[in-house]
Structure formats: C-alpha cells, structure tokens
C-alpha cells in the first residue's frame, strides 16, 4: 500500500506560516463554540464527535501510517472504560474498588494499552484481510466475555453511574465543561499523532507500511515497530473510551459491541485514513446522521430505525466515489480548481 | 566529501569486538544452498571474502546471484549451510540484526519508500543503524543524523531532489538513492546488486567513482553484467553458473579463461 502522506525533515517554517488560515478559523470557532451553541449540541454532537474521532484517529494511525487495519480499537476503548468503572466508582459498589482518580485513570489506560499491545503482537503476524479478521475475532470474544462474566464485568448490565471525578469543583458532565474536556483530549491526541508521524518512530512506521522488507535491510525490526504502533494507538483509544463511558455514565458489553467496532472503521474510512483530521470529519458526519436522520426519516413517514440504512448507504457512496474518504473528495475538488485556474492548461487565469 | 561515518557507532564497536576473536574474514559462506521447491537457486556455495576486499560476482541470468545476496542479508534463510559475518555465525539471524553488524545491500529492483521524500528515506537509513529507532521525539534541526543524511544525499548527487517524493524520482535517481541507503551509518561490508543496470554512461562513471572512492576498510561484492564497471572496481571475481561457484580468480584470469569466455562472455552478456 502506498499513500502519499507528505512529510519532510527540512527547515521548519514558523507555526504561523505553517498553519493555513482555515485551520486558525476552525480552532477559534471550536474555542468559542460554547458562547452560542446549545447544551445539546455541545454535549451530544461535539462531545460525541470528539470521542469517536479519537477512537477513529487511533485506527487512522495504524491504518494510514502503519498499513494495518485493526478492528480492536473500540474494544481497547471499551476495556479502558470498564477499568475506570471497576477500579474507580460506579453504581455497583460490590465490584468497584473506589480508587482515587489519579490512580485509576492511568492504570486503566495502562491496562488497555497492554491489552492493545498483546492483540497487536498476534495481529502483526498477519496481513490485510487476516488482520481485520483476527482483530474482529478478538473484539467479538471480548464482547461475549464481558456479557457472560459477572465477577468482574458484571455481565449483561455492566456498570452505571460511571462519572468523571469532581475536579476543581466542576461537574464535568455539564455541557460546557464536557465540551472543553473532550475538545482538549481530541486536540492533544490529534497533535500527538501529527507530531509523532514525523518522529523516527512515525517515519519508520510509514517505512514499514511502504516496504517492510527494505526496513529490515536498513536495520529496523519490522515486527517490533508494528507492535509498538498498536501500543501508541491503544493509548489514544483508551482515553477516547474513558470519555465515552463518562459521557454515557455507563459501560456495558454494548459499549464495544460488534456494531460499535464496525462503526469506528466506517468513521475512519468515511473521513479518510490518510490524514489525522479525517476520522474527526467522519465522526461528525456519523454523529449528525445518528442524531438527526431519525427525525428526517420520520418526517418522510419512514421508521426512525432506518438511520442505519442511511449510514450504510452513505458509507457505500463515499467508498465508491473516493477511497480516501471525504478528505479525498475535497482534495480532488481542490486539484480540479487549481487545474482550471492554470492558464497553461486552458483554464481561466 | 566523506562517504562514511568516521566516528564508529556503538553497534560497530560490538561487531568489531566479535570479529577480532575469530578468523578475520568479512564474509564466509560454507555449503550454502537455497531451494525454491525443487529448484536449487544456489547449491553448495562456499565463499570467503576478506575485510576490505572488493569482489565481483558474475553469472548469466538466473545463475543465482541475487539469491546469494538474499541469503547473506537474511531476506531469505538458506535451506542449508552456514553464513559467517565478521566471524560471527549469523545463519539464523533476521535481516535487521545482520545490518546492525555492518552489512548493507542495494536491490537489483529499487526497493524504496515511495510515499516519503528523498531526505526521509536517507534519514530512515541512518536511523536504522543507530539508536533511537523508536524515539517519539522529532529530530532537531542540528540532529547529527539529519546532517549525515544531507551529506549522503550530496554524495550521490541528489541534493536538488531532497524534498521530492521518491515515487516521483527518475529511474536513475532511484538507483542513486539505493546506493545512499546502503552507505548510511558505518557500513563495513556492502552487497551491490547490479547498481549500474539501466544507468547512462555518465551515471555509470559517477557510480564507478563512488565505488572506487569508498574508504579502504569497506569491502563489497558487486553483481554486475557490465564488465567495464565490474572489472574496474573489483580485485577478485567469482563466477556463478547454475547456482554453483564455477570459477574464482583475479579479473585478468577470469577474462582470459577459455571456459568462462565460452560460457559467459561469449554469449552476449559482456
Ligand atoms: N523468490 C523466489 N521464488 C522462486 N524462485 C526464485 C525466487 N527467487 C529466485 N528464484 C529463482 O532462482 C533462480 C536464481 O534467481 P536469481 O534471482 O538469484 O538469479 P540472478 O543470478 O540474480 O539473475 P539476474 O541476472 O536475472 O538477476 C532463478 O531460476 C529464479 O527464477
Ligand atoms: Mg539478480
């Protein structure tokens, strides 16, 4: 697989020059959003978009930079969410250990990262469709295990009242604090991925994607690089999973059920897996469809349940017209406009 | 313009320590055989190359030259036989372990990172044989390896193309990049697989000057159909035929050998 992710080690221009005006405008808009957006939009639309975007981003890192399509990301997030419920507090005091937040959050992320790494260690020995199959198999196993295990995962019901700690005397499930919490985590993960893509580890991962044999002939251990890519992406997925569980105030087998696992793939592919911003675009489209399409369908006299059909159709259309997702469409459009504006190619100057 | 690192890295020190305990050959093959199904691509090849020695490997198409390289670098494991690198038995080592001991290679068909720039390709090659392969921190502007990569790009005349995506390079430029990747770090022994194939006469002359300009301690094996190139850079020659070592000698001996002429030079490959 060869992707043209443009990257360079040369002289770095200043931050102001490097970032296009559109990005500045977007950043500003996101920062002041709570001034005019409703609580529903902040919590339900953007909060959820940022969370799903992060889990999608963890897949983008593996697939876009590492050439490995993993279906384990949602499960890693789900496991982190479970760990927060089990180690911290929940509505099931017989199981929850009630640790303080500064202990249960890092330990939950650590456990999820170890789990993701182990799955990676199994998955990197396979290629393409087999990676998808093995990760899907482990994700299903996790789903059924959590549903049947009552001692630790509390079976079918899972855990309710799993909420963020009251840091700084704030209720972090209020719309505005939750918006900023998820925005911060999403932005940090996004910039972490952008930064790491240009680090020796990130570059080597792209090398492994383009040409594993040559990487070996340059002194790199291809297997070790692939496994560590799972570790890195698991940390992002884990943070996303914890936020998701806090948003819903509950975690149950359905948090990382098979539909949710597949949705992450849909989100990443629809948005575009070539660039870190792609999954966030995919997540926004997904959330908008999930939230508003039942109303639209009802208005046309159709069952609201049909939204899944709409999402599926949207997925097909995008994959059909642009294998690089919505981002790919946008780039095609830009390229076409530039071509038209080029007088040498017959367009208007 | 220096082609190789003067300050030896930690990897090299270990390798040197290991080689000092043993026979002192750069490369030693004993009875190496590689089967592809029933086909013996190479059979019972025994070969020794001293440190710093420059050897040409000749042989017609399908003689097993590339397979020999693949066995030495660990791209394939041989079916039988042993391979020693600087005295150490590396027969079962994965490729990256051999590379870290100072072995390098170029590929007959360029094997590069098309989605990355020239600078990134060379930087990766430098990083692969040094520490910090897993570093999450970006290289700083004054990073030693970035500087080293810039030198290597300069050495193979690719400076104008340093920020070009490798997929967009011309064929000749890709061949030059292949060589830059093999020179990264502190190579001690290099395998060149038909580096001159498809190059223009000017590019060939440049290649010869790069090869002859390598520091004396770096030995290499070059597979080359172009006798002009092969005999100009090599001090000894091994002829392969049907996967077996057919003749060994100095360039003069091989050139004047009646059997060789009949088999190889005579049938249009010279
Ligand atoms: N991966 C492989 N699988 C099966 N057969 C192979 C493989 N690689 C090489 N061979 C076979 O082994 C024999 C030797 O091939 P090799 O590539 O080593 O020859 P060569 O001397 O490098 O030839 P050329 O001058 O064409 O590069 C050939 O018959 C080839 O078809
Ligand atoms: Mg060959």
Tab-separated table of N, CA, C and O and ligand atoms in Angstrom, chain B residues 61-62 64-67 108 193-194 223 225, ligand 2:
chain	number	residue	atom	x	y	z
B	61	UNK	N	21.861	-14.708	-16.456
B	61	UNK	CA	20.560	-14.533	-15.815
B	61	UNK	C	20.117	-15.831	-15.160
B	61	UNK	O	20.221	-16.890	-15.766
B	62	UNK	N	19.661	-15.715	-13.925
B	62	UNK	CA	19.175	-16.902	-13.232
B	62	UNK	C	20.280	-17.757	-12.644
B	62	UNK	O	20.028	-18.855	-12.155
B	64	UNK	N	21.773	-17.285	-9.965
B	64	UNK	CA	21.617	-17.370	-8.509
B	64	UNK	C	22.317	-16.247	-7.758
B	64	UNK	O	22.453	-16.310	-6.540
B	65	UNK	N	22.719	-15.199	-8.472
B	65	UNK	CA	23.476	-14.114	-7.840
B	65	UNK	C	22.638	-13.376	-6.790
B	65	UNK	O	23.076	-13.166	-5.657
B	66	UNK	N	21.426	-12.993	-7.194
B	66	UNK	CA	20.577	-12.251	-6.263
B	66	UNK	C	20.176	-13.135	-5.086
B	66	UNK	O	20.123	-12.678	-3.937
B	67	UNK	N	19.922	-14.404	-5.366
B	67	UNK	CA	19.575	-15.331	-4.287
B	67	UNK	C	20.716	-15.420	-3.275
B	67	UNK	O	20.485	-15.459	-2.061
B	108	UNK	N	18.468	-5.024	-6.701
B	108	UNK	CA	18.502	-5.003	-8.167
B	108	UNK	C	17.328	-4.188	-8.699
B	108	UNK	O	17.482	-3.360	-9.582
B	193	UNK	N	23.738	-4.996	-5.850
B	193	UNK	CA	23.100	-5.865	-6.837
B	193	UNK	C	22.821	-5.085	-8.116
B	193	UNK	O	21.856	-4.327	-8.189
B	194	UNK	N	23.675	-5.262	-9.111
B	194	UNK	CA	23.569	-4.589	-10.408
B	194	UNK	C	23.276	-3.095	-10.279
B	194	UNK	O	22.285	-2.602	-10.802
B	223	UNK	N	27.451	-7.318	-8.024
B	223	UNK	CA	26.938	-8.113	-9.138
B	223	UNK	C	26.837	-7.156	-10.301
B	223	UNK	O	26.227	-6.096	-10.164
B	225	UNK	N	26.703	-6.956	-14.737
B	225	UNK	CA	26.832	-7.534	-16.074
B	225	UNK	C	27.820	-6.739	-16.920
B	225	UNK	O	28.435	-7.267	-17.831
C	2	LIG	MG1	19.625	-10.820	-9.886
